[in-house]
Short mmCIF file of C-alpha atoms (C1' of nucleotides) in Angstrom, two decimals:
data_model
loop_
_atom_site.label_atom_id
_atom_site.label_comp_id
_atom_site.label_asym_id
_atom_site.label_seq_id
_atom_site.Cartn_x
_atom_site.Cartn_y
_atom_site.Cartn_z
CA MET A 10 -11.48 -0.85 25.11
CA ALA A 11 -11.44 -4.32 23.58
CA GLU A 12 -8.57 -6.68 24.19
CA GLN A 13 -6.08 -6.49 21.35
CA ASP A 14 -6.39 -9.02 18.59
CA THR A 15 -3.34 -11.21 18.80
CA THR A 16 -4.52 -13.35 15.92
CA SER A 17 -3.54 -10.88 13.24
CA ALA A 18 0.03 -9.99 12.45
CA LEU A 19 1.95 -7.48 14.50
CA ALA A 20 2.96 -4.99 11.83
CA PRO A 21 -0.57 -4.15 10.65
CA ARG A 22 -1.69 -3.75 14.25
CA LEU A 23 1.21 -1.40 14.88
CA ALA A 24 0.25 0.53 11.77
CA ASP A 25 -3.31 0.84 13.06
CA SER A 26 -2.08 2.06 16.39
CA ILE A 27 0.21 4.66 14.86
CA ARG A 28 -2.46 5.73 12.38
CA ASP A 29 -4.79 6.47 15.27
CA LYS A 30 -2.17 8.62 16.89
CA LEU A 31 -1.65 10.47 13.63
CA ILE A 32 -5.34 11.18 13.09
CA SER A 33 -5.95 12.10 16.71
CA GLY A 34 -3.14 14.59 16.52
CA GLU A 35 -0.99 12.92 19.12
CA LEU A 36 1.76 12.84 16.53
CA LYS A 37 2.11 16.14 14.74
CA PRO A 38 2.95 16.82 11.10
CA GLY A 39 6.63 17.20 10.43
CA GLN A 40 7.57 15.39 13.60
CA ARG A 41 10.30 12.81 13.29
CA LEU A 42 9.58 9.28 14.45
CA SER A 43 12.69 7.68 15.88
CA GLU A 44 12.87 3.96 15.33
CA ALA A 45 14.68 3.33 18.58
CA ALA A 46 12.44 5.52 20.71
CA LEU A 47 9.17 4.24 19.29
CA SER A 48 10.23 0.62 19.36
CA THR A 49 11.01 0.75 23.07
CA ASP A 50 7.90 2.85 23.62
CA LEU A 51 5.57 0.38 21.93
CA ASP A 52 7.63 -2.54 23.16
CA VAL A 53 8.28 -4.10 19.78
CA SER A 54 11.43 -4.72 17.84
CA ARG A 55 12.85 -2.23 15.41
CA ASN A 56 12.21 -4.63 12.55
CA SER A 57 8.50 -4.90 13.26
CA LEU A 58 8.20 -1.17 13.61
CA ARG A 59 9.91 -0.62 10.30
CA GLU A 60 7.39 -2.87 8.61
CA ALA A 61 4.60 -0.76 10.04
CA PHE A 62 6.38 2.38 8.82
CA ARG A 63 6.45 1.05 5.28
CA LEU A 64 2.73 0.50 5.31
CA LEU A 65 1.96 3.98 6.56
CA THR A 66 4.43 5.53 4.15
CA LYS A 67 2.66 3.81 1.29
CA GLU A 68 -0.59 5.25 2.60
CA GLY A 69 0.86 8.73 2.46
CA LEU A 70 0.63 9.32 6.21
CA LEU A 71 4.37 9.19 6.77
CA ARG A 72 7.21 10.49 4.67
CA HIS A 73 10.44 8.55 4.42
CA GLU A 74 13.76 10.28 3.92
CA PRO A 75 16.66 7.93 3.21
CA ASN A 76 19.13 7.62 6.04
CA ARG A 77 17.27 10.30 7.95
CA GLY A 78 14.17 8.52 9.15
CA VAL A 79 10.42 8.79 8.84
CA PHE A 80 8.43 11.93 9.50
CA VAL A 81 4.75 12.59 9.91
CA ALA A 82 3.54 13.79 6.52
CA THR A 83 3.02 17.52 6.31
CA PRO A 84 -0.24 18.38 4.54
CA SER A 85 -0.01 21.07 1.94
CA MET A 86 -2.43 23.00 -0.20
CA ALA A 87 -1.36 20.83 -3.08
CA SER A 88 -2.29 17.66 -1.23
CA ILE A 89 -5.67 19.07 -0.21
CA ILE A 90 -6.44 20.08 -3.78
CA ASP A 91 -5.31 16.68 -5.01
CA ILE A 92 -7.55 14.87 -2.56
CA TYR A 93 -10.60 16.97 -3.30
CA ARG A 94 -10.07 16.40 -7.00
CA ILE A 95 -10.25 12.68 -6.32
CA ARG A 96 -13.27 13.02 -4.08
CA LYS A 97 -15.18 14.86 -6.77
CA ILE A 98 -14.43 12.18 -9.33
CA ILE A 99 -15.09 9.16 -7.17
CA GLU A 100 -17.88 10.26 -4.86
CA CYS A 101 -19.92 12.03 -7.50
CA GLN A 102 -19.73 9.14 -9.93
CA ALA A 103 -20.53 6.59 -7.25
CA LEU A 104 -23.53 8.63 -6.22
CA ALA A 105 -24.73 9.43 -9.72
CA LYS A 106 -24.88 5.78 -10.68
CA ALA A 107 -26.09 4.49 -7.35
CA TYR A 108 -28.98 2.14 -6.77
CA PRO A 109 -31.22 3.94 -4.22
CA LYS A 110 -31.81 0.77 -2.23
CA HIS A 111 -28.17 -0.18 -1.93
CA PRO A 112 -27.19 -1.43 1.54
CA ALA A 113 -24.73 1.42 1.91
CA VAL A 114 -27.64 3.86 1.93
CA ALA A 115 -28.56 2.60 5.38
CA ARG A 116 -25.06 3.45 6.57
CA MET A 117 -25.40 6.90 5.07
CA ARG A 118 -28.62 7.41 6.99
CA GLY A 119 -27.07 6.16 10.20
CA ALA A 120 -24.17 8.56 9.78
CA VAL A 121 -26.48 11.51 9.23
CA GLU A 122 -28.49 10.69 12.32
CA SER A 123 -25.41 10.23 14.47
CA ALA A 124 -23.97 13.47 13.16
CA ARG A 125 -27.13 15.33 14.09
CA LYS A 126 -27.02 14.06 17.63
CA ALA A 127 -23.35 14.89 17.95
CA SER A 128 -24.03 18.31 16.52
CA GLU A 129 -26.65 18.98 19.19
CA ASN A 130 -24.06 18.14 21.82
CA SER A 131 -21.49 20.33 20.10
CA ASP A 132 -19.23 17.29 19.77
CA TRP A 133 -17.54 18.46 16.60
CA ALA A 134 -14.99 15.68 16.53
CA ALA A 135 -17.81 13.16 16.39
CA VAL A 136 -19.56 15.19 13.73
CA GLY A 137 -16.40 15.05 11.68
CA SER A 138 -16.08 11.29 12.13
CA GLN A 139 -19.67 10.66 11.11
CA ASN A 140 -19.23 12.94 8.17
CA MET A 141 -16.37 10.73 7.06
CA VAL A 142 -18.54 7.65 7.49
CA PHE A 143 -21.20 9.25 5.32
CA HIS A 144 -18.80 9.89 2.48
CA ALA A 145 -17.12 6.52 2.76
CA SER A 146 -20.57 5.00 2.43
CA ILE A 147 -21.14 6.99 -0.74
CA VAL A 148 -18.04 5.38 -2.20
CA ASP A 149 -19.32 1.99 -1.07
CA LEU A 150 -22.25 2.53 -3.40
CA ALA A 151 -19.91 1.75 -6.26
CA ASP A 152 -19.49 -1.80 -4.95
CA SER A 153 -15.77 -1.86 -5.37
CA GLN A 154 -13.61 -3.18 -2.60
CA ARG A 155 -10.47 -1.62 -4.04
CA LEU A 156 -12.06 1.76 -4.52
CA SER A 157 -13.37 1.80 -0.97
CA GLY A 158 -9.93 0.88 0.32
CA PHE A 159 -8.31 3.66 -1.65
CA TYR A 160 -10.87 6.14 -0.41
CA ALA A 161 -10.25 5.14 3.19
CA GLN A 162 -6.62 5.96 2.59
CA ILE A 163 -7.07 9.45 1.22
CA ALA A 164 -9.72 10.11 3.86
CA ALA A 165 -7.14 9.38 6.54
CA GLU A 166 -4.74 11.74 4.83
CA LEU A 167 -7.40 14.44 4.74
CA ARG A 168 -8.08 14.00 8.42
CA LEU A 169 -4.41 14.71 8.99
CA SER A 170 -5.00 18.08 7.37
CA PHE A 171 -8.11 18.70 9.43
CA GLY A 172 -6.07 18.09 12.55
CA LEU A 173 -3.96 21.10 11.72
CA LEU A 174 -6.93 23.38 11.48
CA ALA A 175 -8.62 25.09 14.35
CA ASN A 176 -12.36 25.59 14.41
CA PRO A 177 -13.67 22.09 13.70
CA GLU A 178 -17.20 23.43 13.99
CA LEU A 179 -16.76 25.55 10.91
CA LEU A 180 -15.30 22.56 9.07
CA HIS A 181 -18.01 20.02 9.79
CA ALA A 182 -21.19 21.51 11.23
CA PRO A 183 -22.53 23.20 8.09
CA TYR A 184 -22.45 19.93 6.18
CA VAL A 185 -24.72 17.79 8.32
CA GLU A 186 -27.89 19.10 6.72
CA MET A 187 -26.37 19.09 3.27
CA ASN A 188 -25.64 15.42 3.75
CA PHE A 189 -29.23 14.87 4.76
CA ALA A 190 -30.50 16.63 1.65
CA ILE A 191 -28.26 14.54 -0.56
CA LEU A 192 -29.49 11.38 1.11
CA GLU A 193 -33.12 12.34 0.64
CA THR A 194 -32.56 13.15 -3.01
CA LEU A 195 -30.88 9.81 -3.57
CA GLU A 196 -33.62 7.86 -1.83
CA ALA A 197 -36.17 9.71 -3.94
CA GLY A 198 -34.50 8.13 -6.94
CA ARG A 199 -32.87 11.31 -8.25
CA ALA A 200 -29.29 10.11 -8.13
CA GLU A 201 -28.00 12.51 -10.77
CA GLU A 202 -29.43 15.45 -8.89
CA ALA A 203 -27.87 14.19 -5.66
CA ALA A 204 -24.51 13.93 -7.39
CA ALA A 205 -24.78 17.51 -8.60
CA ALA A 206 -25.53 18.64 -5.06
CA LEU A 207 -22.54 16.68 -3.81
CA GLU A 208 -20.27 18.39 -6.30
CA THR A 209 -21.39 21.77 -5.02
CA TYR A 210 -20.88 20.52 -1.48
CA LEU A 211 -17.35 19.36 -2.17
CA ALA A 212 -16.39 22.58 -3.91
CA GLN A 213 -17.61 24.58 -0.95
CA SER A 214 -15.89 22.31 1.55
CA GLU A 215 -12.65 22.56 -0.37
CA ARG A 216 -12.80 26.33 -0.34
CA THR A 217 -13.40 26.38 3.40
CA VAL A 218 -10.54 24.01 4.13
CA LEU A 219 -8.11 25.82 1.85
CA ALA A 220 -9.04 29.15 3.36
CA ALA A 221 -8.48 27.85 6.86
CA PHE A 222 -5.22 26.30 5.74
CA GLY A 223 -4.08 29.56 4.21
CA ARG A 224 -4.56 31.27 7.55
CA LEU A 225 -1.74 29.24 9.14
CA MET B 2 20.20 -3.07 -18.72
CA ALA B 3 21.15 -0.10 -16.59
CA GLU B 4 23.27 -0.45 -13.49
CA GLN B 5 21.11 -0.80 -10.42
CA ASP B 6 20.33 2.31 -8.44
CA THR B 7 22.00 1.82 -5.09
CA THR B 8 20.86 5.25 -3.94
CA SER B 9 17.30 4.18 -3.20
CA ALA B 10 16.36 1.76 -0.47
CA LEU B 11 16.58 -1.97 -0.94
CA ALA B 12 13.01 -3.01 -0.18
CA PRO B 13 11.34 -0.86 -2.86
CA ARG B 14 13.88 -2.06 -5.39
CA LEU B 15 13.15 -5.63 -4.43
CA ALA B 16 9.46 -4.93 -4.79
CA ASP B 17 10.05 -3.53 -8.26
CA SER B 18 12.05 -6.57 -9.22
CA ILE B 19 9.42 -8.97 -7.98
CA ARG B 20 6.63 -6.94 -9.55
CA ASP B 21 8.33 -7.30 -12.91
CA LYS B 22 8.51 -11.03 -12.48
CA LEU B 23 4.84 -11.11 -11.58
CA ILE B 24 3.73 -9.10 -14.59
CA SER B 25 6.02 -10.92 -16.97
CA GLY B 26 4.57 -14.18 -15.81
CA GLU B 27 7.81 -15.56 -14.43
CA LEU B 28 5.96 -16.03 -11.15
CA LYS B 29 2.60 -17.62 -11.65
CA PRO B 30 -0.66 -16.97 -9.78
CA GLY B 31 -1.17 -19.17 -6.76
CA GLN B 32 2.51 -19.97 -6.53
CA ARG B 33 3.97 -19.83 -3.07
CA LEU B 34 6.96 -17.57 -2.48
CA SER B 35 9.22 -19.01 0.18
CA GLU B 36 11.01 -16.41 2.21
CA ALA B 37 14.08 -18.55 2.66
CA ALA B 38 14.32 -19.63 -0.98
CA LEU B 39 13.79 -16.17 -2.45
CA SER B 40 16.09 -14.46 0.00
CA THR B 41 19.00 -16.71 -0.93
CA ASP B 42 18.00 -16.44 -4.57
CA LEU B 43 17.99 -12.66 -4.65
CA ASP B 44 20.85 -12.53 -2.18
CA VAL B 45 19.11 -10.39 0.38
CA SER B 46 18.14 -10.97 3.96
CA ARG B 47 14.80 -12.40 4.94
CA ASN B 48 13.92 -9.15 6.68
CA SER B 49 14.43 -7.03 3.59
CA LEU B 50 12.44 -9.47 1.52
CA ARG B 51 9.58 -9.38 3.98
CA GLU B 52 9.45 -5.60 3.69
CA ALA B 53 9.11 -5.95 -0.06
CA PHE B 54 6.39 -8.56 0.43
CA ARG B 55 4.37 -6.16 2.55
CA LEU B 56 4.47 -3.54 -0.16
CA LEU B 57 3.32 -5.92 -2.86
CA THR B 58 0.64 -7.36 -0.61
CA LYS B 59 -0.71 -3.87 -0.08
CA GLU B 60 -0.77 -3.44 -3.84
CA GLY B 61 -2.85 -6.56 -4.22
CA LEU B 62 -0.24 -8.46 -6.19
CA LEU B 63 0.55 -10.89 -3.40
CA ARG B 64 -1.71 -12.56 -0.91
CA HIS B 65 -0.54 -13.14 2.63
CA GLU B 66 -1.72 -16.11 4.67
CA PRO B 67 -0.67 -16.02 8.33
CA ASN B 68 1.93 -18.60 9.22
CA ARG B 69 1.73 -20.03 5.74
CA GLY B 70 3.53 -17.48 3.65
CA VAL B 71 2.87 -15.24 0.69
CA PHE B 72 1.38 -16.40 -2.57
CA VAL B 73 1.05 -14.77 -5.94
CA ALA B 74 -2.45 -13.32 -6.05
CA THR B 75 -4.89 -15.38 -8.06
CA PRO B 76 -7.04 -13.19 -10.27
CA SER B 77 -10.72 -13.95 -10.18
CA MET B 78 -13.75 -12.81 -12.09
CA ALA B 79 -14.66 -10.73 -9.05
CA SER B 80 -11.35 -8.89 -9.16
CA ILE B 81 -11.65 -8.24 -12.89
CA ILE B 82 -15.15 -6.87 -12.47
CA ASP B 83 -13.99 -4.75 -9.56
CA ILE B 84 -11.12 -3.30 -11.53
CA TYR B 85 -13.21 -2.50 -14.59
CA ARG B 86 -15.75 -0.80 -12.39
CA ILE B 87 -12.98 1.47 -11.15
CA ARG B 88 -11.64 2.05 -14.61
CA LYS B 89 -15.03 3.21 -15.84
CA ILE B 90 -15.39 5.65 -12.98
CA ILE B 91 -11.92 7.08 -13.06
CA GLU B 92 -10.95 7.02 -16.71
CA CYS B 93 -14.27 8.26 -18.02
CA GLN B 94 -14.44 11.14 -15.58
CA ALA B 95 -10.83 12.11 -16.19
CA LEU B 96 -11.46 12.12 -19.92
CA ALA B 97 -14.83 13.87 -19.75
CA LYS B 98 -13.39 16.81 -17.86
CA ALA B 99 -10.04 16.90 -19.62
CA TYR B 100 -8.39 19.94 -21.09
CA PRO B 101 -7.61 18.97 -24.72
CA LYS B 102 -4.16 20.53 -24.62
CA HIS B 103 -3.08 18.85 -21.41
CA PRO B 104 0.50 17.52 -21.52
CA ALA B 105 -0.76 13.99 -21.00
CA VAL B 106 -2.42 14.12 -24.39
CA ALA B 107 1.00 13.99 -25.99
CA ARG B 108 1.71 10.80 -24.08
CA MET B 109 -1.58 9.38 -25.28
CA ARG B 110 -0.60 10.13 -28.85
CA GLY B 111 2.83 8.59 -28.37
CA ALA B 112 1.26 5.44 -27.00
CA VAL B 113 -1.14 5.13 -29.92
CA GLU B 114 1.67 5.52 -32.42
CA SER B 115 3.91 3.01 -30.65
CA ALA B 116 1.02 0.57 -30.40
CA ARG B 117 0.40 0.84 -34.14
CA LYS B 118 4.00 0.05 -34.93
CA ALA B 119 4.03 -2.87 -32.53
CA SER B 120 0.79 -4.08 -34.02
CA GLU B 121 2.33 -4.14 -37.50
CA ASN B 122 5.11 -6.31 -36.13
CA SER B 123 2.61 -8.55 -34.34
CA ASP B 124 4.36 -7.76 -31.09
CA TRP B 125 1.26 -8.15 -28.96
CA ALA B 126 3.07 -7.81 -25.66
CA ALA B 127 4.25 -4.37 -26.73
CA VAL B 128 0.76 -3.50 -27.93
CA GLY B 129 -0.55 -4.39 -24.50
CA SER B 130 2.09 -2.29 -22.76
CA GLN B 131 1.38 0.75 -24.92
CA ASN B 132 -2.29 0.26 -24.35
CA MET B 133 -1.64 0.50 -20.64
CA VAL B 134 0.41 3.66 -21.17
CA PHE B 135 -2.49 5.16 -23.10
CA HIS B 136 -4.95 4.56 -20.33
CA ALA B 137 -2.58 5.64 -17.59
CA SER B 138 -2.19 8.88 -19.51
CA ILE B 139 -5.95 9.31 -19.55
CA VAL B 140 -5.89 9.16 -15.77
CA ASP B 141 -3.04 11.67 -15.73
CA LEU B 142 -5.45 14.12 -17.35
CA ALA B 143 -7.08 14.50 -13.93
CA ASP B 144 -3.85 16.01 -12.58
CA SER B 145 -3.88 13.98 -9.41
CA GLN B 146 -0.72 12.32 -8.25
CA ARG B 147 -2.56 10.03 -5.86
CA LEU B 148 -5.10 8.98 -8.44
CA SER B 149 -2.42 8.14 -10.97
CA GLY B 150 -0.59 6.11 -8.37
CA PHE B 151 -3.69 4.17 -7.50
CA TYR B 152 -4.39 3.54 -11.14
CA ALA B 153 -0.89 2.21 -11.69
CA GLN B 154 -1.59 -0.25 -8.93
CA ILE B 155 -4.82 -1.68 -10.29
CA ALA B 156 -3.31 -1.68 -13.77
CA ALA B 157 -0.56 -3.95 -12.49
CA GLU B 158 -3.14 -6.20 -10.96
CA LEU B 159 -5.04 -6.34 -14.23
CA ARG B 160 -1.89 -7.28 -16.09
CA LEU B 161 -1.59 -10.20 -13.74
CA SER B 162 -4.97 -11.36 -15.06
CA PHE B 163 -3.92 -10.80 -18.65
CA GLY B 164 -0.91 -13.00 -18.04
CA LEU B 165 -3.21 -15.91 -17.37
CA LEU B 166 -4.99 -15.53 -20.65
CA ALA B 167 -3.85 -16.93 -23.93
CA ASN B 168 -4.39 -15.02 -27.14
CA PRO B 169 -2.94 -11.60 -26.33
CA GLU B 170 -3.77 -10.49 -29.85
CA LEU B 171 -7.47 -10.80 -29.16
CA LEU B 172 -7.05 -8.87 -25.92
CA HIS B 173 -5.14 -5.90 -27.23
CA ALA B 174 -5.13 -5.58 -31.00
CA PRO B 175 -8.74 -4.49 -31.51
CA TYR B 176 -8.32 -1.53 -29.21
CA VAL B 177 -5.50 0.30 -30.94
CA GLU B 178 -7.78 2.06 -33.39
CA MET B 179 -10.43 2.68 -30.76
CA ASN B 180 -7.78 4.46 -28.74
CA PHE B 181 -6.92 6.54 -31.75
CA ALA B 182 -10.54 7.52 -32.28
CA ILE B 183 -10.87 8.54 -28.63
CA LEU B 184 -7.74 10.63 -28.88
CA GLU B 185 -8.96 12.41 -32.00
CA THR B 186 -12.31 13.14 -30.42
CA LEU B 187 -10.61 14.59 -27.36
CA GLU B 188 -8.27 16.76 -29.38
CA ALA B 189 -11.26 18.02 -31.36
CA GLY B 190 -12.56 19.38 -28.06
CA ARG B 191 -15.39 16.89 -27.68
CA ALA B 192 -14.30 15.47 -24.35
CA GLU B 193 -17.75 14.27 -23.31
CA GLU B 194 -18.13 12.34 -26.52
CA ALA B 195 -14.70 10.81 -26.06
CA ALA B 196 -15.67 9.72 -22.57
CA ALA B 197 -18.79 8.05 -23.88
CA ALA B 198 -16.73 6.17 -26.44
CA LEU B 199 -14.33 5.12 -23.73
CA GLU B 200 -17.15 3.72 -21.65
CA THR B 201 -18.27 1.58 -24.57
CA TYR B 202 -14.67 0.52 -25.08
CA LEU B 203 -14.25 -0.52 -21.48
CA ALA B 204 -17.50 -2.47 -21.43
CA GLN B 205 -16.42 -4.37 -24.51
CA SER B 206 -12.94 -5.01 -23.17
CA GLU B 207 -14.38 -6.27 -19.91
CA ARG B 208 -16.64 -8.71 -21.74
CA THR B 209 -13.73 -10.03 -23.77
CA VAL B 210 -11.51 -10.51 -20.74
CA LEU B 211 -14.23 -12.17 -18.69
CA ALA B 212 -15.12 -14.47 -21.55
CA ALA B 213 -11.48 -15.52 -21.97
CA PHE B 214 -11.21 -15.96 -18.23
CA GLY B 215 -14.29 -18.12 -18.15
CA ARG B 216 -12.69 -20.45 -20.67
CA LEU B 217 -9.99 -21.48 -18.19
"C1'" DC C 24 31.75 34.27 12.06
"C1'" DT C 25 32.68 30.51 8.83
"C1'" DG C 26 34.47 26.28 7.10
"C1'" DT C 27 36.74 21.79 8.27
"C1'" DC C 28 37.08 17.63 10.57
"C1'" DA C 29 36.44 14.36 14.07
"C1'" DA C 30 32.92 12.28 17.37
"C1'" DT C 31 28.33 10.76 17.92
"C1'" DA C 32 23.80 9.14 16.80
"C1'" DT C 33 20.57 7.08 13.61
"C1'" DT C 34 19.28 4.49 9.84
"C1'" DG C 35 20.01 0.34 6.47
"C1'" DT C 36 20.85 -4.32 6.24
"C1'" DT C 37 22.16 -8.74 7.68
"C1'" DC C 38 22.40 -12.71 10.63
"C1'" DA C 39 21.22 -15.94 14.20
"C1'" DA C 40 17.96 -17.59 17.34
"C1'" DC C 41 13.58 -19.50 19.11
"C1'" DG C 42 8.57 -20.04 19.85
"C1'" DA C 43 4.33 -20.83 17.19
"C1'" DT C 44 1.97 -22.80 13.44
"C1'" DT C 45 1.46 -25.50 9.46
"C1'" DT C 46 2.61 -29.50 6.67
"C1'" DA C 47 4.46 -33.99 6.00
"C1'" DA C 48 5.68 -38.42 7.65
"C1'" DT C 49 5.09 -42.13 10.66
"C1'" DT C 50 3.03 -45.02 13.75
"C1'" DC C 51 -0.76 -47.22 15.70
"C1'" DT C 52 -5.30 -49.22 15.78
"C1'" DA C 53 -9.53 -51.31 13.97
"C1'" DT D 2 -5.33 -52.08 4.32
"C1'" DA D 3 -7.71 -47.73 5.63
"C1'" DG D 4 -8.00 -44.21 8.61
"C1'" DA D 5 -6.91 -41.70 12.76
"C1'" DA D 6 -3.57 -40.04 15.92
"C1'" DT D 7 1.05 -38.72 16.94
"C1'" DT D 8 5.53 -37.24 15.92
"C1'" DA D 9 8.92 -34.89 13.14
"C1'" DA D 10 10.26 -31.43 9.83
"C1'" DA D 11 9.78 -27.17 7.65
"C1'" DT D 12 8.28 -22.40 7.60
"C1'" DC D 13 6.73 -18.31 9.40
"C1'" DG D 14 6.67 -14.43 13.17
"C1'" DT D 15 9.32 -11.83 15.99
"C1'" DT D 16 13.18 -10.50 18.46
"C1'" DG D 17 17.91 -8.95 19.50
"C1'" DA D 18 22.42 -7.94 18.29
"C1'" DA D 19 25.84 -6.56 15.14
"C1'" DC D 20 28.13 -3.61 11.72
"C1'" DA D 21 28.42 -0.54 7.66
"C1'" DA D 22 26.71 3.70 5.68
"C1'" DT D 23 24.97 8.13 6.29
"C1'" DA D 24 23.61 12.27 8.84
"C1'" DT D 25 24.06 15.42 12.70
"C1'" DT D 26 26.57 17.66 16.23
"C1'" DG D 27 30.20 20.06 18.22
"C1'" DA D 28 34.95 21.48 18.63
"C1'" DC D 29 38.44 23.92 16.59
"C1'" DA D 30 41.29 26.72 13.57
"C1'" DG D 31 41.54 30.55 10.63
#
DNA sequence: CTGTCAATATTGTTCAACGATTTAATTCTA
DNA sequence: TAGAATTAAATCGTTGAACAATATTGACAG
């Protein structure tokens, strides 16, 4: 990997590191994160670690219980519904009003192509990642830094939910070609139509995820 | 005021306290916040204060420069445009798809009524606050905790911009009756029409704010 | 088995310290 | 005197230790 960036502050780097472990599933929902244990583990002081905890708590990835510690957030049906509600509002609007030659369209295309290759290799984790890139790029169409940042946050939270679910193929594979269709429609200048397709997509995806979640 | 809530953690309370000072204008944009000075001022440790700083930085209210300290965020035209872009997407969609008997509608009505009273008394600060309550309630129509939280954040950032501008009457007074009209349209079951009116409203408000900002 | 109470562990907060970086002041040179 | 270079002061970044407050555990009595 690349050498760590010592220029930036420690706490955000710690938060990045922990976030990766959360998304990768190394840290499991509900698990308690001991300040003492983690601080010696990561070789940082308790104070620095606590600063990182605050950031992740604000992102919704950790839950803080006073005098008891921080825990990995436990996804629920309610949180999944909440997040999909937001996705429908933000992604569909961003797409509906998009300029077909926006720079983010290139990123959408790149994500679709990468997802196809990963799909051929049955690398479902990569398919999932590229799928996320595709949708983040849709939000980028709205040209709002803050909105993109917010979306990145709820996307991370959603990935936490995905981590709980078995069968990643079922969760991601069917959507590669739907993404492609949406992209084509957008580039053809029919943004409204693409947005309608995306809404259908999201509704279907939500049903799948909730069903899988209900099976736990 | 009420006695302080010692049950909750210190850092969030500090953040609340500082946020109030930011919105009220007690702390002015661009101003540097010394850790040492503020910690003795508020009678807390530097560590606790730093935790509060991180929270507010993540909210966009403070800007952090490595090894130089934190500064009150300086609103810019870019940030105002960014925020209005988000408002159009979120508020209009929330309103367009709203259920006319949603509990948040009552809060909208309360805000309109309070704003009218404040307007009669020429209490423009109160008019502005109630205006914010009205729009936050619109977002609540979408029934998404996360979305409402995010909106609260950008609303705070927008209030920071308002604080820079003179003539609060011009910024808030004209919109009281427009809010009322939107509310009536929604309650009449014409949500789409209300959303269209809101979009016009937001475009006009944005122009006014940007114009005032340009005069600085 | 259940409730009480002490012992233990963990978090919440503060303080002091020190290296690193920025900012201000001072000195030196042309 | 103006400007550049150097030194000194202030501030941040991070750590470690300390102690109070709270939560958990385990022993014990009934």
